[in-house]
Short mmCIF file of C-alpha atoms in Angstrom, two decimals:
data_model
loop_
_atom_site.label_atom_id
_atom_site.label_comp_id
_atom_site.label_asym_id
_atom_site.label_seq_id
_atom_site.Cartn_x
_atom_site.Cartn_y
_atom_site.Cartn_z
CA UNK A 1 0.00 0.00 0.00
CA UNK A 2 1.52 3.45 -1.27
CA UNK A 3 2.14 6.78 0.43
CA UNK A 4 -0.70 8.04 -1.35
CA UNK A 5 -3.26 5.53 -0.55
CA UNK A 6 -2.84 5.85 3.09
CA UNK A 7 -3.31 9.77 2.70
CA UNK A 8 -6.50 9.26 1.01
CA UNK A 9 -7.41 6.24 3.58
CA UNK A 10 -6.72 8.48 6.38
CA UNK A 11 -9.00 11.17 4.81
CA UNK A 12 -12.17 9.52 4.63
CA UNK A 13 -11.93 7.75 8.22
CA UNK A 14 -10.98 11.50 9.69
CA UNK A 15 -13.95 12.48 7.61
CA UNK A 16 -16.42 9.55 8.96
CA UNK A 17 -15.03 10.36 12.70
CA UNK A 18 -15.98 13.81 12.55
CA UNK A 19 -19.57 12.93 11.18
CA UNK A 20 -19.98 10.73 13.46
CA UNK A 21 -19.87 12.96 16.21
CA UNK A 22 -21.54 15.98 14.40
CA UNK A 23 -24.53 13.32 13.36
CA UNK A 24 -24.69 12.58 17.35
CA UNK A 25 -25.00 16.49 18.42
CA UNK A 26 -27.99 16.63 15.41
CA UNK A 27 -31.61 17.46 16.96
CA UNK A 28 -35.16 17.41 15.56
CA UNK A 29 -34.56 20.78 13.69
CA UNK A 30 -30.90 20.00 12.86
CA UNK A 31 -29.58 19.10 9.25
CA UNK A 32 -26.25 18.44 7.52
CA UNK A 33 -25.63 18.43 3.81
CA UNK A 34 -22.68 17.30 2.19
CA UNK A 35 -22.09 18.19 -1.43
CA UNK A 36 -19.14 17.23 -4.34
CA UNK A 37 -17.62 20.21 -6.04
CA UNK A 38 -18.62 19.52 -9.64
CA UNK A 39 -18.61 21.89 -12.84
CA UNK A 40 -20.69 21.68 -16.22
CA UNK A 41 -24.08 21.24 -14.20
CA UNK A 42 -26.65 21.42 -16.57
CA UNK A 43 -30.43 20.11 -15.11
CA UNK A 44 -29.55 19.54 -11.63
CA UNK A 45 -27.15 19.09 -8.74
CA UNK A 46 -24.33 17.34 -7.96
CA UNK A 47 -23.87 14.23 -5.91
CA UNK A 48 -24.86 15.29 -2.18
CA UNK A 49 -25.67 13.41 1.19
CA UNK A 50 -27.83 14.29 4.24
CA UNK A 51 -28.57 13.69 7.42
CA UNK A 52 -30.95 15.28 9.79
CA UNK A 53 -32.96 14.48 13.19
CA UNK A 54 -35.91 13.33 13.53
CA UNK A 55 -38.47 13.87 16.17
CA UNK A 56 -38.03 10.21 18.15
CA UNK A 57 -34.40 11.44 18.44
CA UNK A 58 -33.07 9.34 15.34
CA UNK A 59 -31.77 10.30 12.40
CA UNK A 60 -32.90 10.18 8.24
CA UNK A 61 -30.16 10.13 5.99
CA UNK A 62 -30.69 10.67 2.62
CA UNK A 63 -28.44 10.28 -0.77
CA UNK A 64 -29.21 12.03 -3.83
CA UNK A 65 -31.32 9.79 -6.91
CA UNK A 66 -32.14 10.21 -10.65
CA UNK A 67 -34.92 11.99 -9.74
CA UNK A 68 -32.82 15.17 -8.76
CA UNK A 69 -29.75 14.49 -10.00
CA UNK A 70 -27.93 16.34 -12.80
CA UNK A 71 -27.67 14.64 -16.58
CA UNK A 72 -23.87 13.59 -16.31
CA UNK A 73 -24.09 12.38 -12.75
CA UNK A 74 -27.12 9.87 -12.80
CA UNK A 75 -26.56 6.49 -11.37
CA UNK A 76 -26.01 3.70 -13.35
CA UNK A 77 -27.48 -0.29 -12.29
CA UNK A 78 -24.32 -0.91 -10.60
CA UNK A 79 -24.54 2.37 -8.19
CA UNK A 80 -28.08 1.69 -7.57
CA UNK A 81 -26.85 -1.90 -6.27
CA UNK A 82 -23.73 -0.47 -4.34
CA UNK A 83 -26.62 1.63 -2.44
CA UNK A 84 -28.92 -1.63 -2.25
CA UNK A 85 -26.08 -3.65 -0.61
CA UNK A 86 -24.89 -0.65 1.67
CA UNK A 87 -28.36 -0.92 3.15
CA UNK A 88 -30.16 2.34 1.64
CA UNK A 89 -33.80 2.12 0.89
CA UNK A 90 -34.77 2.80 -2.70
CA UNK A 91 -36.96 6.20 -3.38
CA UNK A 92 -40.29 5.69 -2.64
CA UNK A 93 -41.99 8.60 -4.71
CA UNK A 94 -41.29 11.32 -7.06
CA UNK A 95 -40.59 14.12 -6.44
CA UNK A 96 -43.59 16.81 -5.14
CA UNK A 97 -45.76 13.61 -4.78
CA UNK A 98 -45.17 12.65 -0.99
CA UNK A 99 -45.53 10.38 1.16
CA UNK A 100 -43.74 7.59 3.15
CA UNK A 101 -39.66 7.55 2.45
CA UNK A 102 -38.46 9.86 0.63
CA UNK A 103 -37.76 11.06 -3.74
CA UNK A 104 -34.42 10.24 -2.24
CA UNK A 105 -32.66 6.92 -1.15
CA UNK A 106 -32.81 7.07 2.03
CA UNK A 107 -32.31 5.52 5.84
CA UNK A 108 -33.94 6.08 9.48
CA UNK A 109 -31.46 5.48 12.19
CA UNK A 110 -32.24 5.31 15.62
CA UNK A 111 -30.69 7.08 18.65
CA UNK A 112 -27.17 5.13 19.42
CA UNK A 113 -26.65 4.03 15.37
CA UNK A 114 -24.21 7.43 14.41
CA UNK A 115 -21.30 5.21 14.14
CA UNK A 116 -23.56 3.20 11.26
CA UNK A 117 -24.82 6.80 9.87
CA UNK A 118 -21.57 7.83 9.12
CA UNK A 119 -20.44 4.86 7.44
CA UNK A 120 -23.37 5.14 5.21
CA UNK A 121 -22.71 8.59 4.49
CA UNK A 122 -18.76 8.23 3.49
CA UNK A 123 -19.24 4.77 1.71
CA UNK A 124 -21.99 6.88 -0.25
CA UNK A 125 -19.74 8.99 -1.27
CA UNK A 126 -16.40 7.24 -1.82
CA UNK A 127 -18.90 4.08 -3.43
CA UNK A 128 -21.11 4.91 -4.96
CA UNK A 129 -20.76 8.57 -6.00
CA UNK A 130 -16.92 8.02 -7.24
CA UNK A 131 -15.61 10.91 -4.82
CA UNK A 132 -11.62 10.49 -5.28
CA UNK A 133 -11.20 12.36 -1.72
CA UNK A 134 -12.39 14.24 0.66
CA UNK A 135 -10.80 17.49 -1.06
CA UNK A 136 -13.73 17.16 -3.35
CA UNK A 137 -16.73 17.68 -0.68
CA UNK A 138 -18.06 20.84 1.01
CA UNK A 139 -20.26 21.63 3.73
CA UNK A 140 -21.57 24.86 6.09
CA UNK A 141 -22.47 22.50 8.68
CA UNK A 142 -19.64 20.28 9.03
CA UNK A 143 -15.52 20.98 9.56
CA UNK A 144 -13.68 20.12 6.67
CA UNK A 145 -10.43 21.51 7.61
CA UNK A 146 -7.52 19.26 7.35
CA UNK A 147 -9.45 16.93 4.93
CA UNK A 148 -8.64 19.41 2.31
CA UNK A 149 -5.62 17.47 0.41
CA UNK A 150 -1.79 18.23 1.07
CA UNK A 151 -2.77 19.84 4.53
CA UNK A 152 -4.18 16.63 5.89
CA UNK A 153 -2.34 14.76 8.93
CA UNK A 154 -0.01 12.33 7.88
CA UNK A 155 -0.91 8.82 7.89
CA UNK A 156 1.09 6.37 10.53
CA UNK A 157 3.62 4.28 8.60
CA UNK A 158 2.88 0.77 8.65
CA UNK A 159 4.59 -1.87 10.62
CA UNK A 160 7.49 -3.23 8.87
CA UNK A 161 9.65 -6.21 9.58
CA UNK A 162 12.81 -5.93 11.12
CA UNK A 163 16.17 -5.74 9.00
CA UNK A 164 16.93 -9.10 10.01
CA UNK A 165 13.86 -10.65 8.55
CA UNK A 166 15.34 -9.64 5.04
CA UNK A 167 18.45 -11.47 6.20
CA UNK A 168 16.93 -14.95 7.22
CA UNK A 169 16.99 -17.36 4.71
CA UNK A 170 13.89 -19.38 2.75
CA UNK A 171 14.02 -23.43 4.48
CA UNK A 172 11.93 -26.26 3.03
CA UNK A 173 10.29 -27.54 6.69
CA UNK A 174 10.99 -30.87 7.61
CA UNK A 175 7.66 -31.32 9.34
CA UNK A 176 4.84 -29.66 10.90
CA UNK A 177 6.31 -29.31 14.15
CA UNK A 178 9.11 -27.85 12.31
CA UNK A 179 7.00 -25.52 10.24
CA UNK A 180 5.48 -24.09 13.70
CA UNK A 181 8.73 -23.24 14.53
CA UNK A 182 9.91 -21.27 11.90
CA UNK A 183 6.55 -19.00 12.07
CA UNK A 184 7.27 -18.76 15.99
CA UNK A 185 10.67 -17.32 14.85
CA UNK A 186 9.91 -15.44 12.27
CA UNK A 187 7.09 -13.81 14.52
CA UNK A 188 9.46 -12.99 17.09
CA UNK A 189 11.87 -11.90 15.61
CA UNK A 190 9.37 -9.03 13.45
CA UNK A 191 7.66 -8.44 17.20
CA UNK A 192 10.83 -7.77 18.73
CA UNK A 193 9.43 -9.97 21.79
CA UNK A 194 8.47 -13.35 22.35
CA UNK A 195 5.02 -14.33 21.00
CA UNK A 196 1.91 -15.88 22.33
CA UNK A 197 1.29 -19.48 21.53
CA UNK A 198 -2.43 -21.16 22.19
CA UNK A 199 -2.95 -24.67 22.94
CA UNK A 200 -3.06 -25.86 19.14
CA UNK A 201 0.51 -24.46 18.34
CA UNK A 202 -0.74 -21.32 16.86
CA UNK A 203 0.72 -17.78 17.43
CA UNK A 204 -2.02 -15.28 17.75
CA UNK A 205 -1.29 -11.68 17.10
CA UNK A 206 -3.16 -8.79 17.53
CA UNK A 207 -4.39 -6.27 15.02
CA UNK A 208 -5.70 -3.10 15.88
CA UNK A 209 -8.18 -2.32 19.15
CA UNK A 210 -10.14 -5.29 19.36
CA UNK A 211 -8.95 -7.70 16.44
CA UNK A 212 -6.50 -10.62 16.23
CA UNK A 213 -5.46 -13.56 13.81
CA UNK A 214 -4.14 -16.78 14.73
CA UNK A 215 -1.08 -17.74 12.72
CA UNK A 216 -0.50 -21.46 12.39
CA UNK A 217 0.67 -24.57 10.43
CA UNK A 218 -1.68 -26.77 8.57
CA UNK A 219 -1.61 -30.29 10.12
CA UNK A 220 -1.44 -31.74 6.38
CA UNK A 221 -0.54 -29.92 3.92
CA UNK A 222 3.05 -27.40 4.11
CA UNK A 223 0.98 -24.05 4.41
CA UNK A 224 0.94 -21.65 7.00
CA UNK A 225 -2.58 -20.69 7.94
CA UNK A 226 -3.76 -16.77 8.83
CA UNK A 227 -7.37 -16.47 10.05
CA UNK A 228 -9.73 -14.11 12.34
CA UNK A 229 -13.04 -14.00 13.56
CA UNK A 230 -13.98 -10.23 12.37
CA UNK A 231 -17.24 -9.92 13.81
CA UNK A 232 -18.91 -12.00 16.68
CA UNK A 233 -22.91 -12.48 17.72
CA UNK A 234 -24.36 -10.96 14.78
CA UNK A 235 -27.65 -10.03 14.89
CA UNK A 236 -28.38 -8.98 11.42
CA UNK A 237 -27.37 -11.78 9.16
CA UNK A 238 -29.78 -10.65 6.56
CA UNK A 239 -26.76 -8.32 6.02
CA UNK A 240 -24.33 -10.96 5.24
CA UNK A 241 -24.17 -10.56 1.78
CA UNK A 242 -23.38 -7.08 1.95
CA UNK A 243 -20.52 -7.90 4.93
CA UNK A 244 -18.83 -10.44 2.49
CA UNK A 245 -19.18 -7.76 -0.54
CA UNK A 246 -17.38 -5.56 2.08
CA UNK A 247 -14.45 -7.64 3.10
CA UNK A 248 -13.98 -8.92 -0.69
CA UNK A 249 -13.72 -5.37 -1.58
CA UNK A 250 -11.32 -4.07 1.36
CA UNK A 251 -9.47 -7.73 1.83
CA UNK A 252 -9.24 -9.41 -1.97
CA UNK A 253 -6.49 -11.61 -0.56
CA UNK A 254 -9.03 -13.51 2.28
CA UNK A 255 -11.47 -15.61 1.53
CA UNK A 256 -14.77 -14.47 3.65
CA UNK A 257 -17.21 -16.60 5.46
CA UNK A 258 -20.35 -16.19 7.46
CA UNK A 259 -20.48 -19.33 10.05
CA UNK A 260 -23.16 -19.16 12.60
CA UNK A 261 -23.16 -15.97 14.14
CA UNK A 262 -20.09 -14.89 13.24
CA UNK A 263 -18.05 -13.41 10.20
CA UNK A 264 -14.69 -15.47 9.38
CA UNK A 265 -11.50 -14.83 7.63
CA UNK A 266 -8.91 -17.32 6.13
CA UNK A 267 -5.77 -16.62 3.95
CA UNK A 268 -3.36 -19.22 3.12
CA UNK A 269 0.79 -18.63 2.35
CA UNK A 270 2.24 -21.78 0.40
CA UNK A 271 5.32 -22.68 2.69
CA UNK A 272 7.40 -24.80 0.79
CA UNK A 273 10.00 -23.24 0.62
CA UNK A 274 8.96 -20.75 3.95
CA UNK A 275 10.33 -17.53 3.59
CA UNK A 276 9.96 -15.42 6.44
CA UNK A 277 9.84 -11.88 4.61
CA UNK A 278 6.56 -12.66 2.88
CA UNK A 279 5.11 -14.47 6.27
CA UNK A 280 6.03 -10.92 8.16
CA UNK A 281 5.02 -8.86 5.44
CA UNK A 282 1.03 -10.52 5.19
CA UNK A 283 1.05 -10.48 9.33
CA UNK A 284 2.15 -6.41 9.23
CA UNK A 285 -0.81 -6.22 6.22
CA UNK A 286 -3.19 -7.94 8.86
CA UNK A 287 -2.02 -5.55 11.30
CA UNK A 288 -2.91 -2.13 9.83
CA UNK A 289 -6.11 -3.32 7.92
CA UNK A 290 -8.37 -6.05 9.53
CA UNK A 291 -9.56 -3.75 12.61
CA UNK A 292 -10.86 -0.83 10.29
CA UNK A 293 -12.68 -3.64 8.36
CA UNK A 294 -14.10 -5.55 10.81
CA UNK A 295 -15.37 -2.27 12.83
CA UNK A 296 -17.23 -2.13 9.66
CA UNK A 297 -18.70 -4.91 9.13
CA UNK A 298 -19.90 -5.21 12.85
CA UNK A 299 -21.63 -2.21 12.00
CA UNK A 300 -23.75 -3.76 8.83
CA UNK A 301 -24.25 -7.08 10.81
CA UNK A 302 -24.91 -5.66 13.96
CA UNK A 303 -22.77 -7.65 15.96
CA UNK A 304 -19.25 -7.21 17.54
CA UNK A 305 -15.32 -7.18 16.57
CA UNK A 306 -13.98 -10.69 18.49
CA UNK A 307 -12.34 -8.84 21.66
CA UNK A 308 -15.20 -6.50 22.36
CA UNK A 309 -17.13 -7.20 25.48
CA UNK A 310 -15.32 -10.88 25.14
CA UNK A 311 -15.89 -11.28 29.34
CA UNK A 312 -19.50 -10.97 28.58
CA UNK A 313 -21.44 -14.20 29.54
CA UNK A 314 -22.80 -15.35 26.18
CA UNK A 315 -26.16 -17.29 26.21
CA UNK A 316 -26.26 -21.48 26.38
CA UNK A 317 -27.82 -23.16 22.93
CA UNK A 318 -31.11 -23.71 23.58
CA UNK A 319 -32.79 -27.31 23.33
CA UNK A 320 -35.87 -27.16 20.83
CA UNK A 321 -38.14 -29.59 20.51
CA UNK A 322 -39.25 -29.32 17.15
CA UNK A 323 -35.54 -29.30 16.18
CA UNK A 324 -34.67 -32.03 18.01
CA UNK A 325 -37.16 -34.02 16.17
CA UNK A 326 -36.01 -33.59 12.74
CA UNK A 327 -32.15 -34.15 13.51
CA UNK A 328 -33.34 -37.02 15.19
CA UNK A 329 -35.68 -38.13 11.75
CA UNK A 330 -33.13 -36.90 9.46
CA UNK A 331 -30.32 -39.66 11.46
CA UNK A 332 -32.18 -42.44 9.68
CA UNK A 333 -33.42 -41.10 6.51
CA UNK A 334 -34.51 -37.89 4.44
CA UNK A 335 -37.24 -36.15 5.69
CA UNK A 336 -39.91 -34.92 3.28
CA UNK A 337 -41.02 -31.45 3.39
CA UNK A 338 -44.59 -32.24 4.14
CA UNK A 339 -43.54 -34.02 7.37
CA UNK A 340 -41.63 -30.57 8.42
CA UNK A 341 -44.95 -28.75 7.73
CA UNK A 342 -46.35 -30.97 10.42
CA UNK A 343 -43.59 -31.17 13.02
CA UNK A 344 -44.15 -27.36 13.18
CA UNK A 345 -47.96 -27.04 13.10
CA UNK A 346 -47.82 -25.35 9.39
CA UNK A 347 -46.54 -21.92 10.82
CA UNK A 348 -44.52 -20.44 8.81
CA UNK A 349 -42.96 -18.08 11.64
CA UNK A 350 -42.26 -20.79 13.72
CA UNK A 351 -39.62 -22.33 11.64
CA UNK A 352 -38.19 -19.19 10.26
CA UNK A 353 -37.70 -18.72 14.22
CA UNK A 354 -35.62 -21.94 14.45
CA UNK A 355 -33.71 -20.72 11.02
CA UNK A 356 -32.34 -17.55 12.40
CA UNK A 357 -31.71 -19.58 16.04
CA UNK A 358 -29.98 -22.02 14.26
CA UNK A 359 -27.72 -19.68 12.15
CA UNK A 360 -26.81 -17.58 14.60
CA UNK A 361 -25.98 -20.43 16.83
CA UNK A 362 -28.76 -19.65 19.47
CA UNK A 363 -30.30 -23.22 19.27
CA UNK A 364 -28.68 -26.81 19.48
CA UNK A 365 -28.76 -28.68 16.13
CA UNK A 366 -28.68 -32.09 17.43
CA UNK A 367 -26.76 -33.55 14.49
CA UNK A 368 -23.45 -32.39 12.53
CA UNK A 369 -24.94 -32.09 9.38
CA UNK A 370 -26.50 -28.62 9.90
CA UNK A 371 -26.61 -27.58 6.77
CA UNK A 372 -28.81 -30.82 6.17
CA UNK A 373 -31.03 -30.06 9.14
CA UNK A 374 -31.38 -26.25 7.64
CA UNK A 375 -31.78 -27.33 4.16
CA UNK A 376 -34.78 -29.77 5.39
CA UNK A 377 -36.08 -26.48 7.57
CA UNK A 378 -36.04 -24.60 4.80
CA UNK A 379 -37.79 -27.22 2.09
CA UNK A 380 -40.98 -27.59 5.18
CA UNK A 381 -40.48 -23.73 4.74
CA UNK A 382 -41.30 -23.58 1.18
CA UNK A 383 -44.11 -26.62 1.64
CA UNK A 384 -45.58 -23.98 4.01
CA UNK A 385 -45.79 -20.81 1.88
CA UNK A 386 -46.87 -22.60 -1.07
CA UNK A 387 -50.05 -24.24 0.53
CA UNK A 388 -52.64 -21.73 0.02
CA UNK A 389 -51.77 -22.51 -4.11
CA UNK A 390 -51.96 -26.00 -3.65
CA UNK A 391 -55.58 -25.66 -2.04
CA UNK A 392 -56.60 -22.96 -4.84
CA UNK A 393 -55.28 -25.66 -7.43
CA UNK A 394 -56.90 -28.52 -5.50
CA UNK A 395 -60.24 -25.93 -5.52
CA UNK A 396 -60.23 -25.42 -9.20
CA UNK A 397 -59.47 -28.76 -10.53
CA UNK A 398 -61.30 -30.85 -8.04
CA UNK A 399 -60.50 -35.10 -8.34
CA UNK A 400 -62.82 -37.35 -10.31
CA UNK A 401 -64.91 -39.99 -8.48
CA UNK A 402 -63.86 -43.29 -10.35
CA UNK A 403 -66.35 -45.65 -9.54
CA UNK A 404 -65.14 -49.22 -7.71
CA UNK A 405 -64.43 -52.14 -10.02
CA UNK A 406 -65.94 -54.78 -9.04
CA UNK A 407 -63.62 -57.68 -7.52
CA UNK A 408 -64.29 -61.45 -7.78
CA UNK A 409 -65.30 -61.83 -3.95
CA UNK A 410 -67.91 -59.50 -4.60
CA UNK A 411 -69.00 -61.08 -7.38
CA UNK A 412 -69.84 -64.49 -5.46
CA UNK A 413 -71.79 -62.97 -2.86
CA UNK A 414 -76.09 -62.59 -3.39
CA UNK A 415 -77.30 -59.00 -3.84
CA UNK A 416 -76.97 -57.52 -0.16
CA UNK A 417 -80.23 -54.69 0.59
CA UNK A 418 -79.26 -51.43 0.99
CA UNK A 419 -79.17 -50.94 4.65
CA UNK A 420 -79.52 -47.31 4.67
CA UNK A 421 -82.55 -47.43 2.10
CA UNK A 422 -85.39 -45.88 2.54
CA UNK A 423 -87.43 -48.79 3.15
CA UNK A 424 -87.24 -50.62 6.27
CA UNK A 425 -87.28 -54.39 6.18
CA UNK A 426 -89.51 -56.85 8.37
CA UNK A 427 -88.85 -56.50 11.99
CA UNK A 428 -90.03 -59.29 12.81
#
């Protein structure tokens, strides 16, 4: 990463900082507008961004659309899906119609979220609007000094390995236990003090505030292993898609999971030969960038970076009966959907419930396939919602009476009266 890009890097997370706080000083009355310094308008304004408070002591921020926006500066399908995945609501009217929402894309935060609402506000801008730097914006209700190009603070230098890493020479490990060693070295050596080692032979480092990685050797295969849990007890995984889109963008290297309630990251360093330059040079990358990302994404998932409140009692699974009974169904066979439908009474809330518990790790699966168990949930799911059709179709195309064929046993017997005739027999 250049000189340059940590300048403009250091810009916009000055710039979110001090919108952040300005966004949490906003009352009912209060607004903010930030604008990009454009020329050649022709039929309407530049990109701009808002954000003003709302009566319930939240905020609505809004981003400039089509509907307002000058000619040469309309958003194209991608932009609108940028916005999408960012988590802005689509207009909901033209404009001088009114209504619900706003001509604008928009968001309602509530009291607590400016953290979020600034994020939304710089990622709109930097995103989706194209804005090279802050140098670009301007504002009469927020500070921009400092943010204004050559003038702006200089960004910290990265951590770099020590001269001696450069030195040390690429081996060809001999073994696992040998491979551990050489990253405990190399570690060392770029930390300048000894390292901490967890149970599994892993050295875990940490990056930022309240972000780490472990840093380990495979068990079969001569690659040394970097991963971190970014964000912990998410509560919004409807997000996730967005989160990954995130960490892809800001961390192309990693590959990105969601896993239960939290948000994963895995890179892997071929080490055969190891050469401890490149394993310092990834961990120092790690370092400076996985904190900044993963205070982001904890803000679109709603959940937490891995050391925040980590003494905090977290809740015990939760045993479910319903659950319980199709792990248990699913351990000898497949389970049709129809059965599911059943097992859960035919609500449809009910096992979207036990979806989201089970994702977010909330309720005991009862089996280790749990993507079997959720696939099955989510197949009873579909059963569910599509049962009014079925009775509709059933309604319209009602089933043909086909009258019984008559079998050889009946055949042999006399003609039997009618018992429930309307002549009674003798009584006597």
């Amino acid at each position: 990463m250049g000189e340059r890009a940590l300048e403009v890097d250091d810009a916009w997370r000055e710039l979110r900082r001090r919108l952040a706080d300005r966004i949490a000083g906003l009352r009912a009355a209060d607004s903010l507008v930030l604008s990009v310094q454009v020329a050649g308008l022709s039929d309407g304004p530049g990109p701009y961004v808002t954000v003003g408070g709302t009566p319930t002591g939240g905020w609505r921020l809004e981003a400039a659309s089509n509907a307002y926006l000058d000619t040469a500066h309309q958003l194209d399908e991608a932009a609108q899906g940028q916005l999408l995945a960012q988590g802005w609501v689509p207009p909901s009217y033209l404009p001088g119609q009114g209504g619900h929402g706003s001509a604008n894309w928009w968001v309602d935060l509530e009291a607590g979220e400016e953290e979020r609402g600034a994020w939304l506000l710089v990622q709109a801008l930097r995103e989706t609007y194209a804005v090279p730097h802050p140098a670009f914006l301007e504002s009469s209700g927020l500070d921009l000094d400092g943010l204004q190009g050559p003038d702006s603070p200089p960004a910290p230098e990265p951590p770099h390995p020590m001269r001696v890493l450069e030195q040390m020479p690429a081996v060809r490990p001999r073994s696992v236990e040998h491979l551990r060693d050489l990253v405990v070295e190399t570690l060392t050596v770029m930390m300048g003090a000894d390292v901490f080692v967890d149970e599994e032979g892993d050295v875990v480092v940490p990056c930022g505030e309240e972000s780490l990685i472990w840093v380990g050797a495979d068990l079969d295969r001569p690659i040394v292993s970097i991963t971190a849990i970014l964000v912990d007890r998410v509560t919004r995984p409807q997000a996730g898609l967005a989160a990954l889109n995130l960490v892809s963008g800001r961390l192309p290297f990693a590959s990105a999971r969601m896993l239960g309630s939290r948000l994963t990251l895995t890179h892997e360093l071929h080490a055969m030969p190891f050469v401890p330059e490149h394993l310092a040079g990834w961990v120092a990358r790690c370092q400076v960038e996985i904190d900044e990302v993963a205070a982001e994404a904890a803000l679109l998932l709603g959940g937490e970076r891995y050391l925040e409140n980590l003494d905090q009692p977290r809740p015990a699974p939760v045993l479910d009966e319903e659950v319980a009974t199709i792990a248990e169904l699913l351990a000898v066979g497949p389970v049709s959907p129809r059965v599911v439908a059943e097992v859960f009474h035919h609500s449809r809330s009910a096992v979207v419930r036990r979806l989201v518990g089970l994702r977010q790790g909330h309720l005991l699966a009862h089996t280790d396939d749990v993507d079997g168990l959720l696939d099955a949930l989510r197949a009873g799911l579909r059963w569910i919602v599509d049962e009014p059709d079925r009775l509709a179709e059933a309604r319209t195309h009602p089933r043909r009476r086909v009258a019984l064929r008559p079998t050889i046993q009946t055949a042999l017997l006399d003609e039997q009266p009618d018992l429930f005739g309307s002549e009674s027999g003798p009584t006597g």
